[in-house]
Amino acid sequence: MNSTDALQKWLALEHEAVWFYAQAGGRFEPLTEAARTAYGAHVGAREVLLGRLHRAGVEPVGTELAYAVGKLRTPAEARTFAQGLESRIAAACLALVGGFEGEDRQFATKALRRAALAELTWGGRASAFPGLPA
């Protein structure tokens, strides 16, 4: 996978995160504040990725109408989904860390850190190597 494909994969996950956190925050009152914070972080990341792809002359991957989140009946189920989503975002960022240099690598590393911390926020377990399979 080249860096453009990796950025597109990451962007697709950011689209999913923006969609999901709006849903979770609206459906589960105990998650509203955390979902609002996560939503803002993912909107910001998505905008940066869109800008990078546009500057590279690449048509960014679009959003889906909806995402396969399964049945989320409780805040606990939404937290579990959020953990998995943040883990997938961390993996997407990690794929770019090794392929980038300089400022681009720093950008991917900061995003990896943010995703790893977000996973913890939603109840995930700390990992020595975020983004890698446990």
mmCIF file of N, CA and C in Angstrom:
data_model
loop_
_atom_site.group_PDB
_atom_site.id
_atom_site.type_symbol
_atom_site.label_atom_id
_atom_site.label_comp_id
_atom_site.label_asym_id
_atom_site.label_seq_id
_atom_site.Cartn_x
_atom_site.Cartn_y
_atom_site.Cartn_z
ATOM 1 N N MET A 1 0.852 -1.173 0.000
ATOM 2 C CA MET A 1 0.000 0.000 0.000
ATOM 3 C C MET A 1 0.897 1.235 0.000
ATOM 4 N N ASN A 2 0.632 2.148 -0.934
ATOM 5 C CA ASN A 2 1.422 3.378 -0.961
ATOM 6 C C ASN A 2 0.839 4.396 0.022
ATOM 7 N N SER A 3 1.542 5.513 0.186
ATOM 8 C CA SER A 3 1.119 6.485 1.195
ATOM 9 C C SER A 3 -0.233 7.120 0.858
ATOM 10 N N THR A 4 -0.539 7.301 -0.420
ATOM 11 C CA THR A 4 -1.839 7.866 -0.793
ATOM 12 C C THR A 4 -2.958 6.911 -0.411
ATOM 13 N N ASP A 5 -2.765 5.629 -0.686
ATOM 14 C CA ASP A 5 -3.779 4.639 -0.298
ATOM 15 C C ASP A 5 -3.943 4.602 1.219
ATOM 16 N N ALA A 6 -2.836 4.695 1.933
ATOM 17 C CA ALA A 6 -2.884 4.676 3.402
ATOM 18 C C ALA A 6 -3.613 5.911 3.933
ATOM 19 N N LEU A 7 -3.361 7.070 3.328
ATOM 20 C CA LEU A 7 -4.083 8.282 3.731
ATOM 21 C C LEU A 7 -5.577 8.149 3.454
ATOM 22 N N GLN A 8 -5.918 7.552 2.320
ATOM 23 C CA GLN A 8 -7.327 7.361 1.976
ATOM 24 C C GLN A 8 -8.003 6.420 2.980
ATOM 25 N N LYS A 9 -7.299 5.361 3.376
ATOM 26 C CA LYS A 9 -7.849 4.433 4.360
ATOM 27 C C LYS A 9 -8.080 5.150 5.684
ATOM 28 N N TRP A 10 -7.120 5.941 6.096
ATOM 29 C CA TRP A 10 -7.248 6.718 7.332
ATOM 30 C C TRP A 10 -8.420 7.685 7.225
ATOM 31 N N LEU A 11 -8.514 8.379 6.089
ATOM 32 C CA LEU A 11 -9.607 9.334 5.886
ATOM 33 C C LEU A 11 -10.961 8.625 5.983
ATOM 34 N N ALA A 12 -11.076 7.451 5.388
ATOM 35 C CA ALA A 12 -12.336 6.709 5.466
ATOM 36 C C ALA A 12 -12.703 6.420 6.920
ATOM 37 N N LEU A 13 -11.708 6.104 7.738
ATOM 38 C CA LEU A 13 -11.967 5.860 9.159
ATOM 39 C C LEU A 13 -12.366 7.141 9.880
ATOM 40 N N GLU A 14 -11.784 8.259 9.496
ATOM 41 C CA GLU A 14 -12.170 9.546 10.101
ATOM 42 C C GLU A 14 -13.612 9.895 9.726
ATOM 43 N N HIS A 15 -14.001 9.621 8.489
ATOM 44 C CA HIS A 15 -15.406 9.821 8.098
ATOM 45 C C HIS A 15 -16.316 8.985 9.000
ATOM 46 N N GLU A 16 -15.934 7.720 9.195
ATOM 47 C CA GLU A 16 -16.730 6.831 10.034
ATOM 48 C C GLU A 16 -16.802 7.345 11.468
ATOM 49 N N ALA A 17 -15.680 7.842 11.981
ATOM 50 C CA ALA A 17 -15.650 8.349 13.356
ATOM 51 C C ALA A 17 -16.554 9.561 13.516
ATOM 52 N N VAL A 18 -16.521 10.478 12.566
ATOM 53 C CA VAL A 18 -17.385 11.659 12.639
ATOM 54 C C VAL A 18 -18.846 11.222 12.661
ATOM 55 N N TRP A 19 -19.202 10.288 11.797
ATOM 56 C CA TRP A 19 -20.569 9.778 11.754
ATOM 57 C C TRP A 19 -20.931 9.087 13.070
ATOM 58 N N PHE A 20 -20.058 8.193 13.531
ATOM 59 C CA PHE A 20 -20.348 7.409 14.725
ATOM 60 C C PHE A 20 -20.511 8.281 15.968
ATOM 61 N N TYR A 21 -19.576 9.204 16.201
ATOM 62 C CA TYR A 21 -19.646 9.987 17.430
ATOM 63 C C TYR A 21 -20.866 10.896 17.456
ATOM 64 N N ALA A 22 -21.327 11.348 16.298
ATOM 65 C CA ALA A 22 -22.581 12.116 16.252
ATOM 66 C C ALA A 22 -23.747 11.218 16.667
ATOM 67 N N GLN A 23 -23.746 9.980 16.190
ATOM 68 C CA GLN A 23 -24.798 9.028 16.545
ATOM 69 C C GLN A 23 -24.747 8.680 18.032
ATOM 70 N N ALA A 24 -23.576 8.323 18.517
ATOM 71 C CA ALA A 24 -23.424 7.889 19.912
ATOM 72 C C ALA A 24 -23.783 9.009 20.879
ATOM 73 N N GLY A 25 -23.322 10.206 20.595
ATOM 74 C CA GLY A 25 -23.613 11.334 21.472
ATOM 75 C C GLY A 25 -25.087 11.683 21.503
ATOM 76 N N GLY A 26 -25.752 11.511 20.373
ATOM 77 C CA GLY A 26 -27.172 11.809 20.307
ATOM 78 C C GLY A 26 -28.056 10.729 20.913
ATOM 79 N N ARG A 27 -27.587 9.500 20.905
ATOM 80 C CA ARG A 27 -28.409 8.391 21.394
ATOM 81 C C ARG A 27 -28.214 8.076 22.865
ATOM 82 N N PHE A 28 -27.020 8.331 23.378
ATOM 83 C CA PHE A 28 -26.705 7.896 24.736
ATOM 84 C C PHE A 28 -26.238 9.090 25.568
ATOM 85 N N GLU A 29 -27.137 9.605 26.391
ATOM 86 C CA GLU A 29 -26.841 10.799 27.182
ATOM 87 C C GLU A 29 -25.552 10.683 28.008
ATOM 88 N N PRO A 30 -25.244 9.524 28.613
ATOM 89 C CA PRO A 30 -23.997 9.446 29.387
ATOM 90 C C PRO A 30 -22.731 9.623 28.537
ATOM 91 N N LEU A 31 -22.868 9.485 27.217
ATOM 92 C CA LEU A 31 -21.707 9.602 26.322
ATOM 93 C C LEU A 31 -21.636 10.943 25.608
ATOM 94 N N THR A 32 -22.608 11.807 25.850
ATOM 95 C CA THR A 32 -22.719 13.036 25.065
ATOM 96 C C THR A 32 -21.450 13.879 25.091
ATOM 97 N N GLU A 33 -20.922 14.163 26.257
ATOM 98 C CA GLU A 33 -19.740 15.037 26.341
ATOM 99 C C GLU A 33 -18.507 14.392 25.706
ATOM 100 N N ALA A 34 -18.255 13.139 26.031
ATOM 101 C CA ALA A 34 -17.090 12.445 25.460
ATOM 102 C C ALA A 34 -17.230 12.318 23.946
ATOM 103 N N ALA A 35 -18.450 12.036 23.485
ATOM 104 C CA ALA A 35 -18.676 11.920 22.046
ATOM 105 C C ALA A 35 -18.500 13.270 21.352
ATOM 106 N N ARG A 36 -18.927 14.334 22.004
ATOM 107 C CA ARG A 36 -18.758 15.677 21.432
ATOM 108 C C ARG A 36 -17.272 16.007 21.282
ATOM 109 N N THR A 37 -16.491 15.694 22.292
ATOM 110 C CA THR A 37 -15.042 15.931 22.234
ATOM 111 C C THR A 37 -14.411 15.103 21.124
ATOM 112 N N ALA A 38 -14.775 13.824 21.063
ATOM 113 C CA ALA A 38 -14.223 12.936 20.033
ATOM 114 C C ALA A 38 -14.639 13.413 18.640
ATOM 115 N N TYR A 39 -15.881 13.819 18.512
ATOM 116 C CA TYR A 39 -16.385 14.324 17.235
ATOM 117 C C TYR A 39 -15.516 15.493 16.745
ATOM 118 N N GLY A 40 -15.273 16.445 17.627
ATOM 119 C CA GLY A 40 -14.460 17.601 17.251
ATOM 120 C C GLY A 40 -13.053 17.208 16.825
ATOM 121 N N ALA A 41 -12.447 16.278 17.553
ATOM 122 C CA ALA A 41 -11.086 15.826 17.203
ATOM 123 C C ALA A 41 -11.079 15.158 15.832
ATOM 124 N N HIS A 42 -12.096 14.363 15.556
ATOM 125 C CA HIS A 42 -12.124 13.644 14.277
ATOM 126 C C HIS A 42 -12.495 14.551 13.112
ATOM 127 N N VAL A 43 -13.330 15.545 13.347
ATOM 128 C CA VAL A 43 -13.603 16.529 12.294
ATOM 129 C C VAL A 43 -12.300 17.248 11.933
ATOM 130 N N GLY A 44 -11.526 17.633 12.958
ATOM 131 C CA GLY A 44 -10.251 18.304 12.698
ATOM 132 C C GLY A 44 -9.289 17.431 11.927
ATOM 133 N N ALA A 45 -9.164 16.167 12.321
ATOM 134 C CA ALA A 45 -8.266 15.240 11.618
ATOM 135 C C ALA A 45 -8.733 15.035 10.184
ATOM 136 N N ARG A 46 -10.031 14.911 10.003
ATOM 137 C CA ARG A 46 -10.577 14.714 8.660
ATOM 138 C C ARG A 46 -10.274 15.909 7.764
ATOM 139 N N GLU A 47 -10.416 17.104 8.309
ATOM 140 C CA GLU A 47 -10.147 18.302 7.512
ATOM 141 C C GLU A 47 -8.674 18.378 7.084
ATOM 142 N N VAL A 48 -7.780 18.023 7.988
ATOM 143 C CA VAL A 48 -6.349 18.021 7.652
ATOM 144 C C VAL A 48 -6.069 16.996 6.553
ATOM 145 N N LEU A 49 -6.634 15.811 6.684
ATOM 146 C CA LEU A 49 -6.420 14.777 5.665
ATOM 147 C C LEU A 49 -6.998 15.192 4.320
ATOM 148 N N LEU A 50 -8.185 15.770 4.328
ATOM 149 C CA LEU A 50 -8.776 16.261 3.084
ATOM 150 C C LEU A 50 -7.855 17.287 2.423
ATOM 151 N N GLY A 51 -7.327 18.212 3.224
ATOM 152 C CA GLY A 51 -6.416 19.225 2.688
ATOM 153 C C GLY A 51 -5.162 18.618 2.099
ATOM 154 N N ARG A 52 -4.577 17.638 2.775
ATOM 155 C CA ARG A 52 -3.365 16.981 2.276
ATOM 156 C C ARG A 52 -3.631 16.285 0.945
ATOM 157 N N LEU A 53 -4.750 15.589 0.865
ATOM 158 C CA LEU A 53 -5.063 14.875 -0.376
ATOM 159 C C LEU A 53 -5.357 15.849 -1.511
ATOM 160 N N HIS A 54 -6.096 16.913 -1.227
ATOM 161 C CA HIS A 54 -6.372 17.915 -2.265
ATOM 162 C C HIS A 54 -5.082 18.551 -2.770
ATOM 163 N N ARG A 55 -4.178 18.905 -1.844
ATOM 164 C CA ARG A 55 -2.903 19.509 -2.253
ATOM 165 C C ARG A 55 -2.055 18.551 -3.092
ATOM 166 N N ALA A 56 -2.237 17.259 -2.871
ATOM 167 C CA ALA A 56 -1.503 16.257 -3.646
ATOM 168 C C ALA A 56 -2.183 15.961 -4.983
ATOM 169 N N GLY A 57 -3.320 16.623 -5.229
ATOM 170 C CA GLY A 57 -4.038 16.414 -6.480
ATOM 171 C C GLY A 57 -4.813 15.107 -6.517
ATOM 172 N N VAL A 58 -5.177 14.592 -5.346
ATOM 173 C CA VAL A 58 -5.890 13.322 -5.237
ATOM 174 C C VAL A 58 -7.328 13.582 -4.814
ATOM 175 N N GLU A 59 -8.259 12.896 -5.448
ATOM 176 C CA GLU A 59 -9.662 12.987 -5.064
ATOM 177 C C GLU A 59 -9.869 12.159 -3.789
ATOM 178 N N PRO A 60 -10.235 12.814 -2.682
ATOM 179 C CA PRO A 60 -10.396 12.075 -1.426
ATOM 180 C C PRO A 60 -11.576 11.101 -1.457
ATOM 181 N N VAL A 61 -11.424 10.021 -0.744
ATOM 182 C CA VAL A 61 -12.509 9.055 -0.591
ATOM 183 C C VAL A 61 -13.674 9.764 0.086
ATOM 184 N N GLY A 62 -14.878 9.445 -0.353
ATOM 185 C CA GLY A 62 -16.067 10.100 0.193
ATOM 186 C C GLY A 62 -16.610 9.388 1.413
ATOM 187 N N THR A 63 -17.648 9.974 1.959
ATOM 188 C CA THR A 63 -18.309 9.392 3.120
ATOM 189 C C THR A 63 -19.350 8.370 2.667
ATOM 190 N N GLU A 64 -19.729 7.519 3.578
ATOM 191 C CA GLU A 64 -20.821 6.569 3.352
ATOM 192 C C GLU A 64 -22.100 7.201 3.900
ATOM 193 N N LEU A 65 -23.228 6.706 3.466
ATOM 194 C CA LEU A 65 -24.496 7.183 4.021
ATOM 195 C C LEU A 65 -24.662 6.720 5.456
ATOM 196 N N ALA A 66 -24.160 5.526 5.747
ATOM 197 C CA ALA A 66 -24.196 4.957 7.091
ATOM 198 C C ALA A 66 -23.057 3.950 7.181
ATOM 199 N N TYR A 67 -22.744 3.548 8.396
ATOM 200 C CA TYR A 67 -21.640 2.620 8.639
ATOM 201 C C TYR A 67 -22.140 1.426 9.434
ATOM 202 N N ALA A 68 -21.502 0.295 9.228
ATOM 203 C CA ALA A 68 -21.893 -0.958 9.889
ATOM 204 C C ALA A 68 -21.363 -0.980 11.319
ATOM 205 N N VAL A 69 -22.141 -0.434 12.215
ATOM 206 C CA VAL A 69 -21.732 -0.405 13.623
ATOM 207 C C VAL A 69 -22.421 -1.498 14.432
ATOM 208 N N GLY A 70 -23.313 -2.232 13.803
ATOM 209 C CA GLY A 70 -24.053 -3.253 14.538
ATOM 210 C C GLY A 70 -25.135 -2.612 15.391
ATOM 211 N N LYS A 71 -25.740 -3.426 16.210
ATOM 212 C CA LYS A 71 -26.786 -2.921 17.099
ATOM 213 C C LYS A 71 -26.136 -2.352 18.348
ATOM 214 N N LEU A 72 -26.304 -1.087 18.527
ATOM 215 C CA LEU A 72 -25.781 -0.415 19.714
ATOM 216 C C LEU A 72 -26.975 -0.074 20.600
ATOM 217 N N ARG A 73 -27.241 -0.934 21.554
ATOM 218 C CA ARG A 73 -28.404 -0.754 22.408
ATOM 219 C C ARG A 73 -28.078 -0.072 23.724
ATOM 220 N N THR A 74 -26.811 -0.072 24.095
ATOM 221 C CA THR A 74 -26.430 0.471 25.398
ATOM 222 C C THR A 74 -25.192 1.348 25.254
ATOM 223 N N PRO A 75 -24.957 2.234 26.214
ATOM 224 C CA PRO A 75 -23.710 3.001 26.201
ATOM 225 C C PRO A 75 -22.475 2.088 26.219
ATOM 226 N N ALA A 76 -22.561 0.967 26.912
ATOM 227 C CA ALA A 76 -21.415 0.044 26.958
ATOM 228 C C ALA A 76 -21.094 -0.498 25.573
ATOM 229 N N GLU A 77 -22.113 -0.815 24.804
ATOM 230 C CA GLU A 77 -21.872 -1.296 23.431
ATOM 231 C C GLU A 77 -21.271 -0.194 22.563
ATOM 232 N N ALA A 78 -21.724 1.030 22.749
ATOM 233 C CA ALA A 78 -21.161 2.154 22.000
ATOM 234 C C ALA A 78 -19.700 2.385 22.398
ATOM 235 N N ARG A 79 -19.390 2.269 23.685
ATOM 236 C CA ARG A 79 -17.991 2.408 24.134
ATOM 237 C C ARG A 79 -17.110 1.339 23.501
ATOM 238 N N THR A 80 -17.602 0.123 23.463
ATOM 239 C CA THR A 80 -16.839 -0.974 22.865
ATOM 240 C C THR A 80 -16.572 -0.702 21.391
ATOM 241 N N PHE A 81 -17.595 -0.214 20.683
ATOM 242 C CA PHE A 81 -17.388 0.112 19.279
ATOM 243 C C PHE A 81 -16.359 1.242 19.137
ATOM 244 N N ALA A 82 -16.456 2.256 19.990
ATOM 245 C CA ALA A 82 -15.517 3.380 19.943
ATOM 246 C C ALA A 82 -14.087 2.901 20.170
ATOM 247 N N GLN A 83 -13.889 1.982 21.105
ATOM 248 C CA GLN A 83 -12.547 1.427 21.341
ATOM 249 C C GLN A 83 -11.997 0.788 20.070
ATOM 250 N N GLY A 84 -12.819 -0.030 19.434
ATOM 251 C CA GLY A 84 -12.384 -0.698 18.207
ATOM 252 C C GLY A 84 -12.107 0.278 17.079
ATOM 253 N N LEU A 85 -12.942 1.297 16.967
ATOM 254 C CA LEU A 85 -12.751 2.314 15.930
ATOM 255 C C LEU A 85 -11.442 3.061 16.145
ATOM 256 N N GLU A 86 -11.194 3.475 17.377
ATOM 257 C CA GLU A 86 -9.943 4.182 17.661
ATOM 258 C C GLU A 86 -8.731 3.273 17.433
ATOM 259 N N SER A 87 -8.880 1.985 17.723
ATOM 260 C CA SER A 87 -7.803 1.035 17.471
ATOM 261 C C SER A 87 -7.518 0.919 15.970
ATOM 262 N N ARG A 88 -8.571 0.885 15.163
ATOM 263 C CA ARG A 88 -8.382 0.827 13.704
ATOM 264 C C ARG A 88 -7.739 2.111 13.181
ATOM 265 N N ILE A 89 -8.100 3.246 13.771
ATOM 266 C CA ILE A 89 -7.471 4.509 13.363
ATOM 267 C C ILE A 89 -5.999 4.495 13.743
ATOM 268 N N ALA A 90 -5.681 4.002 14.937
ATOM 269 C CA ALA A 90 -4.275 3.899 15.348
ATOM 270 C C ALA A 90 -3.494 3.030 14.374
ATOM 271 N N ALA A 91 -4.073 1.928 13.948
ATOM 272 C CA ALA A 91 -3.398 1.043 12.993
ATOM 273 C C ALA A 91 -3.165 1.749 11.653
ATOM 274 N N ALA A 92 -4.148 2.535 11.213
ATOM 275 C CA ALA A 92 -3.996 3.279 9.959
ATOM 276 C C ALA A 92 -2.876 4.312 10.074
ATOM 277 N N CYS A 93 -2.792 4.970 11.220
ATOM 278 C CA CYS A 93 -1.729 5.960 11.434
ATOM 279 C C CYS A 93 -0.366 5.279 11.493
ATOM 280 N N LEU A 94 -0.312 4.148 12.169
ATOM 281 C CA LEU A 94 0.950 3.420 12.295
ATOM 282 C C LEU A 94 1.472 3.001 10.926
ATOM 283 N N ALA A 95 0.579 2.642 10.033
ATOM 284 C CA ALA A 95 0.991 2.260 8.677
ATOM 285 C C ALA A 95 1.704 3.402 7.963
ATOM 286 N N LEU A 96 1.382 4.635 8.335
ATOM 287 C CA LEU A 96 2.002 5.798 7.701
ATOM 288 C C LEU A 96 3.288 6.244 8.390
ATOM 289 N N VAL A 97 3.416 5.966 9.672
ATOM 290 C CA VAL A 97 4.596 6.428 10.420
ATOM 291 C C VAL A 97 5.887 5.924 9.758
ATOM 292 N N GLY A 98 5.907 4.662 9.397
ATOM 293 C CA GLY A 98 7.123 4.104 8.787
ATOM 294 C C GLY A 98 7.375 4.578 7.374
ATOM 295 N N GLY A 99 6.332 5.014 6.682
ATOM 296 C CA GLY A 99 6.487 5.427 5.294
ATOM 297 C C GLY A 99 6.714 6.911 5.098
ATOM 298 N N PHE A 100 6.595 7.684 6.143
ATOM 299 C CA PHE A 100 6.769 9.128 6.060
ATOM 300 C C PHE A 100 8.089 9.543 6.679
ATOM 301 N N GLU A 101 8.468 10.768 6.373
ATOM 302 C CA GLU A 101 9.656 11.366 6.983
ATOM 303 C C GLU A 101 9.311 12.782 7.421
ATOM 304 N N GLY A 102 10.128 13.332 8.289
ATOM 305 C CA GLY A 102 10.012 14.726 8.696
ATOM 306 C C GLY A 102 8.663 15.093 9.263
ATOM 307 N N GLU A 103 8.124 16.208 8.768
ATOM 308 C CA GLU A 103 6.857 16.740 9.273
ATOM 309 C C GLU A 103 5.697 15.769 9.061
ATOM 310 N N ASP A 104 5.697 15.063 7.935
ATOM 311 C CA ASP A 104 4.626 14.107 7.673
ATOM 312 C C ASP A 104 4.650 12.967 8.690
ATOM 313 N N ARG A 105 5.839 12.508 9.021
ATOM 314 C CA ARG A 105 5.955 11.440 10.014
ATOM 315 C C ARG A 105 5.503 11.928 11.388
ATOM 316 N N GLN A 106 5.875 13.147 11.721
ATOM 317 C CA GLN A 106 5.459 13.737 12.990
ATOM 318 C C GLN A 106 3.928 13.842 13.056
ATOM 319 N N PHE A 107 3.319 14.237 11.953
ATOM 320 C CA PHE A 107 1.858 14.331 11.853
ATOM 321 C C PHE A 107 1.224 12.970 12.119
ATOM 322 N N ALA A 108 1.709 11.912 11.475
ATOM 323 C CA ALA A 108 1.150 10.573 11.654
ATOM 324 C C ALA A 108 1.399 10.059 13.069
ATOM 325 N N THR A 109 2.561 10.376 13.632
ATOM 326 C CA THR A 109 2.882 9.925 14.988
ATOM 327 C C THR A 109 1.968 10.586 16.008
ATOM 328 N N LYS A 110 1.722 11.879 15.857
ATOM 329 C CA LYS A 110 0.814 12.582 16.773
ATOM 330 C C LYS A 110 -0.601 12.009 16.663
ATOM 331 N N ALA A 111 -1.023 11.687 15.461
ATOM 332 C CA ALA A 111 -2.352 11.116 15.277
ATOM 333 C C ALA A 111 -2.435 9.709 15.881
ATOM 334 N N LEU A 112 -1.374 8.947 15.764
ATOM 335 C CA LEU A 112 -1.320 7.622 16.386
ATOM 336 C C LEU A 112 -1.470 7.753 17.897
ATOM 337 N N ARG A 113 -0.759 8.693 18.473
ATOM 338 C CA ARG A 113 -0.837 8.927 19.921
ATOM 339 C C ARG A 113 -2.256 9.334 20.326
ATOM 340 N N ARG A 114 -2.860 10.226 19.554
ATOM 341 C CA ARG A 114 -4.214 10.679 19.849
ATOM 342 C C ARG A 114 -5.199 9.514 19.805
ATOM 343 N N ALA A 115 -5.079 8.667 18.786
ATOM 344 C CA ALA A 115 -5.988 7.524 18.666
ATOM 345 C C ALA A 115 -5.790 6.542 19.818
ATOM 346 N N ALA A 116 -4.542 6.311 20.196
ATOM 347 C CA ALA A 116 -4.261 5.391 21.308
ATOM 348 C C ALA A 116 -4.850 5.931 22.609
ATOM 349 N N LEU A 117 -4.704 7.225 22.843
ATOM 350 C CA LEU A 117 -5.281 7.827 24.053
ATOM 351 C C LEU A 117 -6.809 7.822 24.005
ATOM 352 N N ALA A 118 -7.363 8.042 22.819
ATOM 353 C CA ALA A 118 -8.820 8.006 22.681
ATOM 354 C C ALA A 118 -9.349 6.608 22.969
ATOM 355 N N GLU A 119 -8.630 5.598 22.523
ATOM 356 C CA GLU A 119 -9.050 4.230 22.820
ATOM 357 C C GLU A 119 -9.108 4.005 24.333
ATOM 358 N N LEU A 120 -8.137 4.535 25.059
ATOM 359 C CA LEU A 120 -8.133 4.426 26.516
ATOM 360 C C LEU A 120 -9.318 5.184 27.121
ATOM 361 N N THR A 121 -9.615 6.350 26.571
ATOM 362 C CA THR A 121 -10.742 7.157 27.048
ATOM 363 C C THR A 121 -12.038 6.370 27.000
ATOM 364 N N TRP A 122 -12.181 5.546 25.971
ATOM 365 C CA TRP A 122 -13.404 4.763 25.805
ATOM 366 C C TRP A 122 -13.341 3.424 26.532
ATOM 367 N N GLY A 123 -12.304 3.228 27.352
ATOM 368 C CA GLY A 123 -12.243 2.021 28.181
ATOM 369 C C GLY A 123 -11.321 0.946 27.675
ATOM 370 N N GLY A 124 -10.535 1.239 26.643
ATOM 371 C CA GLY A 124 -9.600 0.249 26.117
ATOM 372 C C GLY A 124 -8.441 0.008 27.073
ATOM 373 N N ARG A 125 -7.659 -0.985 26.765
ATOM 374 C CA ARG A 125 -6.494 -1.322 27.579
ATOM 375 C C ARG A 125 -5.248 -0.705 26.977
ATOM 376 N N ALA A 126 -4.345 -0.313 27.848
ATOM 377 C CA ALA A 126 -3.071 0.253 27.389
ATOM 378 C C ALA A 126 -2.281 -0.821 26.648
ATOM 379 N N SER A 127 -1.572 -0.394 25.630
ATOM 380 C CA SER A 127 -0.764 -1.302 24.822
ATOM 381 C C SER A 127 0.625 -0.704 24.659
ATOM 382 N N ALA A 128 1.623 -1.553 24.725
ATOM 383 C CA ALA A 128 3.000 -1.090 24.524
ATOM 384 C C ALA A 128 3.195 -0.604 23.085
ATOM 385 N N PHE A 129 2.440 -1.177 22.161
ATOM 386 C CA PHE A 129 2.584 -0.840 20.756
ATOM 387 C C PHE A 129 1.209 -0.563 20.134
ATOM 388 N N PRO A 130 0.659 0.642 20.369
ATOM 389 C CA PRO A 130 -0.657 0.963 19.810
ATOM 390 C C PRO A 130 -0.658 0.823 18.296
ATOM 391 N N GLY A 131 -1.746 0.317 17.795
ATOM 392 C CA GLY A 131 -1.889 0.155 16.351
ATOM 393 C C GLY A 131 -1.485 -1.207 15.852
ATOM 394 N N LEU A 132 -0.790 -1.990 16.687
ATOM 395 C CA LEU A 132 -0.426 -3.357 16.312
ATOM 396 C C LEU A 132 -1.403 -4.330 16.962
ATOM 397 N N PRO A 133 -1.658 -5.452 16.304
ATOM 398 C CA PRO A 133 -2.555 -6.444 16.921
ATOM 399 C C PRO A 133 -2.027 -6.893 18.276
ATOM 400 N N ALA A 134 -2.923 -7.129 19.200
ATOM 401 C CA ALA A 134 -2.534 -7.536 20.558
ATOM 402 C C ALA A 134 -1.954 -8.931 20.585
#
